[in-house]
Structures are given as C-alpha cells and as structure tokens.
Amino acid sequence: MIIGVTGFQGDVEEHVKASRIAGERIGVDCRVIVVKDRSDLKDVDGLIIPGGESTVMGKLAVYRDVMSEIKERIESGLPVMGTCAGLILLAKRVYDRVVGETRQPLIGTLDITVERNTYGRQRESFESWIEVRRLSIDRFRAVFIRAPAIVEVGGDVEVLATLGTRPVAVLEGGTIGTSFHPELTSDTKFHELLLNIAKGRPEGCF
Amino acid sequence: MISLVRETLEQGTRRSTVSHVEVTVGTTLVKRGFAHMCKHGVVMDVTNVEQAQIAEDAGAVAVMVLDKLPYDVRKAGGVARTASLKVIEEVMDHVTIPVMAKCRIGHTYEARVLESVGVDMIDESEVLTPADEERHIWKWAFTTPFVCGARDLGEALRRIEEGASMIRTKGEPGTGNVAEAVRHVRILNNEIRRLVAIEEEGDEQELARVARELRVSFELARETARLRRLPVVNFAAGGIATPADAALMMSLGCDGIFVGSGIFKSSDPHQRASAIVIATTYWDRPEIVAEAQKMVDESKSMLGMDVKNLELRMQERGIL
C-alpha cells in the first residue's frame, strides 16, 4: 500500500515516520511518499495533509494545480487524514477568529465548520490528555499548536474525541480530521486508523 | 514525532483551562512543535503592516517584525533594538499567519516584553546590538518559543541547552550574499557527521571529549549523534536573496528559510516573495525552481556585498 503525505509545507517528515511505524504496528506493508505534484497522487491509497500553515499549503497546492486533483480523488473515495492545517483545508467552511473571512483555497470535502486561531496565539498553545473511546484509547497526548476549532459538524460526521464538549477529532466516510497533532507524539493510533481504512478494514480498527 | 530533552528544565510551562479542561501551555513539545509547523516554509522580515500583508499574500509561513531590515541596520549604525510594540501589534492584528520579532542577545526584558505582547516566536538575534556578550537569554523560562542563530554545531547545541526551540544559520545578515549561510550549514553538517561516526563506533570517551570541545553536555551530544541531526528544527538565514539561494539551502538539508533584506530590499518584492516560497517547497525539482527564478529579475535583486569587506560582521556576535 502507498500512503502519500502532501509536501507543500509543514511537518511532513513527522507524518512519514508515524505512518511507517503505524504500518509496522498493524502489519501493513506500506510505502510512504511525499506528494507535491499531480503525478505523485496517481498510486496513493491514502493521503495525509500535515500540520503547518493552511494558507501557505493552499497556495502551493493551487500553484501546481494539485488541489483540484486531491479533491477529485477524495470525492471518489480516497481515504485522507488532515491534522491541524490539514483539517482546515479539508473543511467545507472556514473563518478566522481575528480577521473573519479568510478567502483561502480549500479542498472542502469534510462537512464541518472550522474556526482558525480559536485557542489564541502560540503563547496559548497547549497539550492535554484526551480520551478517544472510539479507538479504545484512554489517554492520548494531544498537542494543540495555534489550533483550529471544529465549531460545527454535519449530520454524517462522527465525533471521535472531544476536549471538554468541543470536537477535536472527527471521521466522515474515509476522512479523518484532527485539531491536534498525532504525528508529534509516539501513539500512532490515528495513523493506524487511516491505514486500516485504506486497507478496506475500518471495522477492524475499532 | 519530536525530540525531547531535559523536560526538568521546563520552567515556562503553565497550567491553564481550555473548554473547562485542564491543559498545560509552554511545554517543550508545544514550543518545538511550533517550529516543526514552520518547516518547508519561508519566514520573511517585515517592518510594517503593508510588507506583512505582501508577505502573507505571497505565502510566507510567518513574518518577522523588525524596526529596520538588516541591510538598513548595517547602514544606519548606532544601537539596533527590538521593534516598536505598536508596529508589532498592528501586524498581529492584520495577518493570520504567525508573527515573530527579534530581541537583542541576552536582553531578557526585551524578550519578556515581546512575550507579553504575544508574538508567536522570539528571535534572539545577532542582527540587533547584543545586550550581554557573555550570556544569552535563559529561554527555558519562557512560554514563547525562541529561535537563535548559530555558525557551527557548538553554538547550535549551546543555544538548545539554553532552551532554543529552533536554530537558524547566522549567515551574514543584510548582505544579500548566501556564501556565509552555506559555510555555516556545511560546518554544522560536517560536525554532526563526525559525532555520528564516533557514536557508531561506540567510543564514549571520544564522544565525551568532543562534547567538552563543543562546550555542551554529553547527553545532548549523544542525542544529536543518534538523531543524525540537530534535535530541533534548523532553518537557513543570512544572505538569502533569490529563489535559487533558497533551493540551495534546502538542498543542504535545512528545514526552511528566513529571508531578511532579500525581499523588501529588492525592487520586485511581490514576485520575489512568491518565487522564494515556490523554490523552497520544490527545491528538489530543478525545473520548478527555474520557473520560480524566472519570476524574478536579477537586475532587481538587492545589490549585495562581499563579506570580506564588511566593517561589521554580525555573525561574530553572541558566539559563547
């Protein structure tokens, strides 16, 4: 199986490494490649959009016309995971807490509304232990870095984890989205979930 | 997955509450994590809101607010200090990307002021006039992450021991000449290679000797050897002026790029900023770097200076 990590900007290598380890842990033979062009997308069975700056990634994805291709592939069933900036790019509706409308290019396939910079600036960035019952995780070390918040979820979206009452990890079809960064810590359960979905065995991971 | 050392030193952490849940801010993971999010990106020096917006539109991953661009600092002489807080706050109100600012080396209170204004990262920078030639800021004590310049492995690891969450080459700021940045990253890479070789041979005594030579702890030297790289993100800075310069630095193993005077001292800042962003991402695809290079005109590049004839070598500031 081939997992692609979009390499426009952000913590690409961290996702590459986490995906490799996840593959070893669940016994899936998986090769991980960096996707920067349309042709790189051809053979991927699953895609990850990393953390970073969503405005930067969006611009670069449009520059080489990769964004539209990603959208088409997701619409025809490509499993995908977006973390932080990746979550923003996947969301159908996005605004910024400080400047309001952002007019940034989006993939826009995940039925949620995201507010950018909700938790404040870097000074307010935090980590916290969360429970992800759906993945049988009692304590997951979740790192939120200038994180976006999921303020609305559509009817078909399943909430995988919350911080207090606010959703911080969601699943809709083959799309996983998190406000935090599972790639920065050693628990690879979210990557394992993506690999399992790509492998066509979503039921096996719960 | 992120490297973590010396968590006992995490003096900048605070308990806080988000959505009625107890959380911790300012941990090493959170601070180094921010630097990881900037990877493969371009941080651009700006001196006002207009420039900050040009940078954001061009795809800057963050902006660095200064009173004067390094080239102008060099020309003006006198004492270079942190930028006006009013300008920093204006920039923070007008862009959605992270905002960084520089403070003087060893000037703990300029840094405290920048932290209280809420900048996302503080650059303890040799571009400004050092306030303390002997001691840098003790960066562990801050909630805000720091980036520091380095010319070699010893400098880089000493800054990391003081709590820096990100390293950048010093290069020679304000010159438009990439040669010194190249030299610094090559030195760093070679020194890491040497550490790796010693560690692989299992010669702990030699590793301890080299750690002493570098004036860093044995543990940090060993961690660096095992990781085969710096334990924090490492950017290129100091003299980058063109898309090809950015691609060159990425090809040498840098995680991202700082551009100081290169953009707003050129006469084509819009196109140049976009082109450098493209070249930084696509550094490994020469035909796309060429496309980016075509977006700029060499006659519009900043003139640049030969490093040999400089009266002020900023890179020699804060080397202890």
PDB file of C-alpha atoms in Angstrom, chain B residues 147-316:
ATOM      1  CA  VAL B 147      14.929  30.772  17.588  1.00  0.00           C
ATOM      2  CA  CYS B 148      18.664  31.507  17.758  1.00  0.00           C
ATOM      3  CA  GLY B 149      21.419  31.817  15.170  1.00  0.00           C
ATOM      4  CA  ALA B 150      24.441  29.534  15.005  1.00  0.00           C
ATOM      5  CA  ARG B 151      27.576  29.202  12.856  1.00  0.00           C
ATOM      6  CA  ASP B 152      28.544  25.726  13.939  1.00  0.00           C
ATOM      7  CA  LEU B 153      27.425  22.753  15.994  1.00  0.00           C
ATOM      8  CA  GLY B 154      28.804  24.045  19.289  1.00  0.00           C
ATOM      9  CA  GLU B 155      26.865  27.305  19.028  1.00  0.00           C
ATOM     10  CA  ALA B 156      23.704  25.479  17.972  1.00  0.00           C
ATOM     11  CA  LEU B 157      23.824  22.970  20.828  1.00  0.00           C
ATOM     12  CA  ARG B 158      24.657  25.650  23.403  1.00  0.00           C
ATOM     13  CA  ARG B 159      21.590  27.590  22.320  1.00  0.00           C
ATOM     14  CA  ILE B 160      19.499  24.417  22.545  1.00  0.00           C
ATOM     15  CA  GLU B 161      20.836  23.860  26.061  1.00  0.00           C
ATOM     16  CA  GLU B 162      19.606  27.329  26.931  1.00  0.00           C
ATOM     17  CA  GLY B 163      16.157  26.374  25.657  1.00  0.00           C
ATOM     18  CA  ALA B 164      16.051  27.416  21.990  1.00  0.00           C
ATOM     19  CA  SER B 165      13.237  25.594  20.141  1.00  0.00           C
ATOM     20  CA  MET B 166      14.656  26.308  16.699  1.00  0.00           C
ATOM     21  CA  ILE B 167      18.062  27.064  15.217  1.00  0.00           C
ATOM     22  CA  ARG B 168      18.934  29.024  12.112  1.00  0.00           C
ATOM     23  CA  THR B 169      22.272  29.607  10.462  1.00  0.00           C
ATOM     24  CA  LYS B 170      23.617  33.072  11.094  1.00  0.00           C
ATOM     25  CA  GLY B 171      24.986  33.635   7.615  1.00  0.00           C
ATOM     26  CA  GLU B 172      25.913  37.272   7.238  1.00  0.00           C
ATOM     27  CA  PRO B 173      22.682  39.284   7.560  1.00  0.00           C
ATOM     28  CA  GLY B 174      21.858  42.184   5.290  1.00  0.00           C
ATOM     29  CA  THR B 175      24.425  41.315   2.647  1.00  0.00           C
ATOM     30  CA  GLY B 176      22.340  39.525   0.034  1.00  0.00           C
ATOM     31  CA  ASN B 177      25.270  37.103  -0.079  1.00  0.00           C
ATOM     32  CA  VAL B 178      24.398  33.492   0.643  1.00  0.00           C
ATOM     33  CA  ALA B 179      28.030  32.335   0.992  1.00  0.00           C
ATOM     34  CA  GLU B 180      28.210  32.558   4.782  1.00  0.00           C
ATOM     35  CA  ALA B 181      24.935  30.701   5.302  1.00  0.00           C
ATOM     36  CA  VAL B 182      26.288  27.935   3.059  1.00  0.00           C
ATOM     37  CA  ARG B 183      29.517  27.861   5.049  1.00  0.00           C
ATOM     38  CA  HIS B 184      27.652  27.638   8.369  1.00  0.00           C
ATOM     39  CA  VAL B 185      25.367  24.816   7.354  1.00  0.00           C
ATOM     40  CA  ARG B 186      28.280  22.881   5.847  1.00  0.00           C
ATOM     41  CA  ILE B 187      30.268  23.219   9.065  1.00  0.00           C
ATOM     42  CA  LEU B 188      27.240  22.097  11.067  1.00  0.00           C
ATOM     43  CA  ASN B 189      26.629  19.089   8.811  1.00  0.00           C
ATOM     44  CA  ASN B 190      30.271  18.011   8.913  1.00  0.00           C
ATOM     45  CA  GLU B 191      30.407  18.267  12.677  1.00  0.00           C
ATOM     46  CA  ILE B 192      27.268  16.172  13.003  1.00  0.00           C
ATOM     47  CA  ARG B 193      28.795  13.572  10.669  1.00  0.00           C
ATOM     48  CA  ARG B 194      31.807  13.384  12.937  1.00  0.00           C
ATOM     49  CA  LEU B 195      29.589  12.892  16.022  1.00  0.00           C
ATOM     50  CA  VAL B 196      27.602  10.171  14.274  1.00  0.00           C
ATOM     51  CA  ALA B 197      30.796   8.318  13.341  1.00  0.00           C
ATOM     52  CA  ILE B 198      32.081   8.440  16.916  1.00  0.00           C
ATOM     53  CA  GLU B 199      28.775   7.262  18.322  1.00  0.00           C
ATOM     54  CA  GLU B 200      28.533   4.413  15.833  1.00  0.00           C
ATOM     55  CA  GLU B 201      31.969   3.226  16.868  1.00  0.00           C
ATOM     56  CA  GLY B 202      30.741   3.201  20.453  1.00  0.00           C
ATOM     57  CA  ASP B 203      33.649   5.344  21.599  1.00  0.00           C
ATOM     58  CA  GLU B 204      32.012   7.093  24.567  1.00  0.00           C
ATOM     59  CA  GLN B 205      35.263   8.611  25.764  1.00  0.00           C
ATOM     60  CA  GLU B 206      35.802  10.340  22.434  1.00  0.00           C
ATOM     61  CA  LEU B 207      32.175  11.493  22.410  1.00  0.00           C
ATOM     62  CA  ALA B 208      32.696  12.996  25.876  1.00  0.00           C
ATOM     63  CA  ARG B 209      35.863  14.699  24.686  1.00  0.00           C
ATOM     64  CA  VAL B 210      34.106  16.188  21.662  1.00  0.00           C
ATOM     65  CA  ALA B 211      31.202  17.312  23.856  1.00  0.00           C
ATOM     66  CA  ARG B 212      33.723  19.160  26.036  1.00  0.00           C
ATOM     67  CA  GLU B 213      35.280  20.659  22.929  1.00  0.00           C
ATOM     68  CA  LEU B 214      31.850  21.854  21.816  1.00  0.00           C
ATOM     69  CA  ARG B 215      31.161  23.047  25.392  1.00  0.00           C
ATOM     70  CA  VAL B 216      27.898  21.123  25.615  1.00  0.00           C
ATOM     71  CA  SER B 217      26.617  18.269  27.727  1.00  0.00           C
ATOM     72  CA  PHE B 218      27.481  14.689  26.862  1.00  0.00           C
ATOM     73  CA  GLU B 219      23.757  13.795  26.712  1.00  0.00           C
ATOM     74  CA  LEU B 220      22.971  16.452  24.115  1.00  0.00           C
ATOM     75  CA  ALA B 221      25.981  15.463  22.003  1.00  0.00           C
ATOM     76  CA  ARG B 222      24.886  11.843  22.122  1.00  0.00           C
ATOM     77  CA  GLU B 223      21.270  12.667  21.304  1.00  0.00           C
ATOM     78  CA  THR B 224      22.415  14.664  18.279  1.00  0.00           C
ATOM     79  CA  ALA B 225      24.591  11.761  17.135  1.00  0.00           C
ATOM     80  CA  ARG B 226      21.731   9.297  17.472  1.00  0.00           C
ATOM     81  CA  LEU B 227      19.267  11.541  15.669  1.00  0.00           C
ATOM     82  CA  ARG B 228      21.888  12.273  12.986  1.00  0.00           C
ATOM     83  CA  ARG B 229      20.696  15.862  13.033  1.00  0.00           C
ATOM     84  CA  LEU B 230      20.039  18.750  15.400  1.00  0.00           C
ATOM     85  CA  PRO B 231      17.349  17.866  17.944  1.00  0.00           C
ATOM     86  CA  VAL B 232      15.357  20.935  16.863  1.00  0.00           C
ATOM     87  CA  VAL B 233      14.303  22.342  13.505  1.00  0.00           C
ATOM     88  CA  ASN B 234      17.138  24.075  11.624  1.00  0.00           C
ATOM     89  CA  PHE B 235      16.460  26.910   9.152  1.00  0.00           C
ATOM     90  CA  ALA B 236      18.752  28.805   6.809  1.00  0.00           C
ATOM     91  CA  ALA B 237      19.203  32.542   7.306  1.00  0.00           C
ATOM     92  CA  GLY B 238      21.559  35.367   6.480  1.00  0.00           C
ATOM     93  CA  GLY B 239      22.023  36.496   2.899  1.00  0.00           C
ATOM     94  CA  ILE B 240      19.299  34.628   1.007  1.00  0.00           C
ATOM     95  CA  ALA B 241      18.134  36.832  -1.862  1.00  0.00           C
ATOM     96  CA  THR B 242      16.840  34.683  -4.731  1.00  0.00           C
ATOM     97  CA  PRO B 243      14.705  31.551  -5.296  1.00  0.00           C
ATOM     98  CA  ALA B 244      17.845  29.632  -6.260  1.00  0.00           C
ATOM     99  CA  ASP B 245      19.503  30.691  -2.981  1.00  0.00           C
ATOM    100  CA  ALA B 246      16.539  29.230  -1.062  1.00  0.00           C
ATOM    101  CA  ALA B 247      16.624  25.986  -3.051  1.00  0.00           C
ATOM    102  CA  LEU B 248      20.368  25.679  -2.472  1.00  0.00           C
ATOM    103  CA  MET B 249      19.934  25.971   1.291  1.00  0.00           C
ATOM    104  CA  MET B 250      17.108  23.413   1.295  1.00  0.00           C
ATOM    105  CA  SER B 251      19.295  21.023  -0.703  1.00  0.00           C
ATOM    106  CA  LEU B 252      21.935  21.277   2.031  1.00  0.00           C
ATOM    107  CA  GLY B 253      19.429  19.864   4.499  1.00  0.00           C
ATOM    108  CA  CYS B 254      17.862  22.987   6.010  1.00  0.00           C
ATOM    109  CA  ASP B 255      14.256  22.646   7.207  1.00  0.00           C
ATOM    110  CA  GLY B 256      13.132  26.049   5.954  1.00  0.00           C
ATOM    111  CA  ILE B 257      14.219  29.580   5.102  1.00  0.00           C
ATOM    112  CA  PHE B 258      14.414  33.031   6.664  1.00  0.00           C
ATOM    113  CA  VAL B 259      14.663  35.901   4.211  1.00  0.00           C
ATOM    114  CA  GLY B 260      15.743  39.207   5.689  1.00  0.00           C
ATOM    115  CA  SER B 261      16.614  42.061   3.394  1.00  0.00           C
ATOM    116  CA  GLY B 262      16.389  39.913   0.254  1.00  0.00           C
ATOM    117  CA  ILE B 263      12.721  40.601  -0.419  1.00  0.00           C
ATOM    118  CA  PHE B 264      11.980  44.152   0.638  1.00  0.00           C
ATOM    119  CA  LYS B 265      15.376  45.489  -0.429  1.00  0.00           C
ATOM    120  CA  SER B 266      14.715  44.212  -3.957  1.00  0.00           C
ATOM    121  CA  SER B 267      12.631  46.141  -6.466  1.00  0.00           C
ATOM    122  CA  ASP B 268      10.252  43.230  -7.104  1.00  0.00           C
ATOM    123  CA  PRO B 269       9.143  42.186  -3.588  1.00  0.00           C
ATOM    124  CA  HIS B 270       5.743  40.693  -4.586  1.00  0.00           C
ATOM    125  CA  GLN B 271       7.052  38.318  -7.236  1.00  0.00           C
ATOM    126  CA  ARG B 272      10.256  37.606  -5.370  1.00  0.00           C
ATOM    127  CA  ALA B 273       8.432  36.613  -2.176  1.00  0.00           C
ATOM    128  CA  SER B 274       6.150  34.191  -4.089  1.00  0.00           C
ATOM    129  CA  ALA B 275       9.061  32.819  -6.084  1.00  0.00           C
ATOM    130  CA  ILE B 276      11.142  32.103  -2.979  1.00  0.00           C
ATOM    131  CA  VAL B 277       8.173  30.267  -1.398  1.00  0.00           C
ATOM    132  CA  ILE B 278       7.817  28.091  -4.505  1.00  0.00           C
ATOM    133  CA  ALA B 279      11.545  27.352  -4.717  1.00  0.00           C
ATOM    134  CA  THR B 280      11.645  26.387  -1.033  1.00  0.00           C
ATOM    135  CA  THR B 281       8.935  23.748  -1.477  1.00  0.00           C
ATOM    136  CA  TYR B 282      10.099  22.472  -4.873  1.00  0.00           C
ATOM    137  CA  TRP B 283      13.872  22.710  -4.243  1.00  0.00           C
ATOM    138  CA  ASP B 284      14.282  19.088  -5.353  1.00  0.00           C
ATOM    139  CA  ARG B 285      12.618  19.732  -8.754  1.00  0.00           C
ATOM    140  CA  PRO B 286      15.054  21.993 -10.640  1.00  0.00           C
ATOM    141  CA  GLU B 287      12.613  22.721 -13.468  1.00  0.00           C
ATOM    142  CA  ILE B 288      10.192  24.274 -10.960  1.00  0.00           C
ATOM    143  CA  VAL B 289      12.995  26.226  -9.252  1.00  0.00           C
ATOM    144  CA  ALA B 290      13.807  27.550 -12.737  1.00  0.00           C
ATOM    145  CA  GLU B 291      10.174  28.580 -13.158  1.00  0.00           C
ATOM    146  CA  ALA B 292      10.403  30.422  -9.830  1.00  0.00           C
ATOM    147  CA  GLN B 293      13.710  32.005 -10.776  1.00  0.00           C
ATOM    148  CA  LYS B 294      12.061  33.334 -13.959  1.00  0.00           C
ATOM    149  CA  MET B 295       9.563  35.218 -11.801  1.00  0.00           C
ATOM    150  CA  VAL B 296      12.364  37.484 -10.573  1.00  0.00           C
ATOM    151  CA  ASP B 297      14.715  39.738 -12.482  1.00  0.00           C
ATOM    152  CA  GLU B 298      18.369  39.729 -11.455  1.00  0.00           C
ATOM    153  CA  SER B 299      18.601  43.454 -12.153  1.00  0.00           C
ATOM    154  CA  LYS B 300      16.019  43.878  -9.395  1.00  0.00           C
ATOM    155  CA  SER B 301      17.849  41.788  -6.773  1.00  0.00           C
ATOM    156  CA  MET B 302      19.414  43.702  -3.915  1.00  0.00           C
ATOM    157  CA  LEU B 303      22.958  44.592  -4.892  1.00  0.00           C
ATOM    158  CA  GLY B 304      24.583  42.653  -2.068  1.00  0.00           C
ATOM    159  CA  MET B 305      28.006  42.924  -0.508  1.00  0.00           C
ATOM    160  CA  ASP B 306      31.207  40.985  -0.452  1.00  0.00           C
ATOM    161  CA  VAL B 307      31.566  39.592   3.042  1.00  0.00           C
ATOM    162  CA  LYS B 308      35.340  40.212   3.060  1.00  0.00           C
ATOM    163  CA  ASN B 309      34.983  43.973   3.092  1.00  0.00           C
ATOM    164  CA  LEU B 310      32.443  44.302   5.898  1.00  0.00           C
ATOM    165  CA  GLU B 311      33.198  46.539   8.832  1.00  0.00           C
ATOM    166  CA  LEU B 312      30.599  44.790  10.955  1.00  0.00           C
ATOM    167  CA  ARG B 313      30.394  41.009  10.996  1.00  0.00           C
ATOM    168  CA  MET B 314      27.103  40.335  12.758  1.00  0.00           C
ATOM    169  CA  GLN B 315      27.775  36.593  12.818  1.00  0.00           C
ATOM    170  CA  GLU B 316      30.551  37.164  15.372  1.00  0.00           C
TER     171      GLU B 316
END
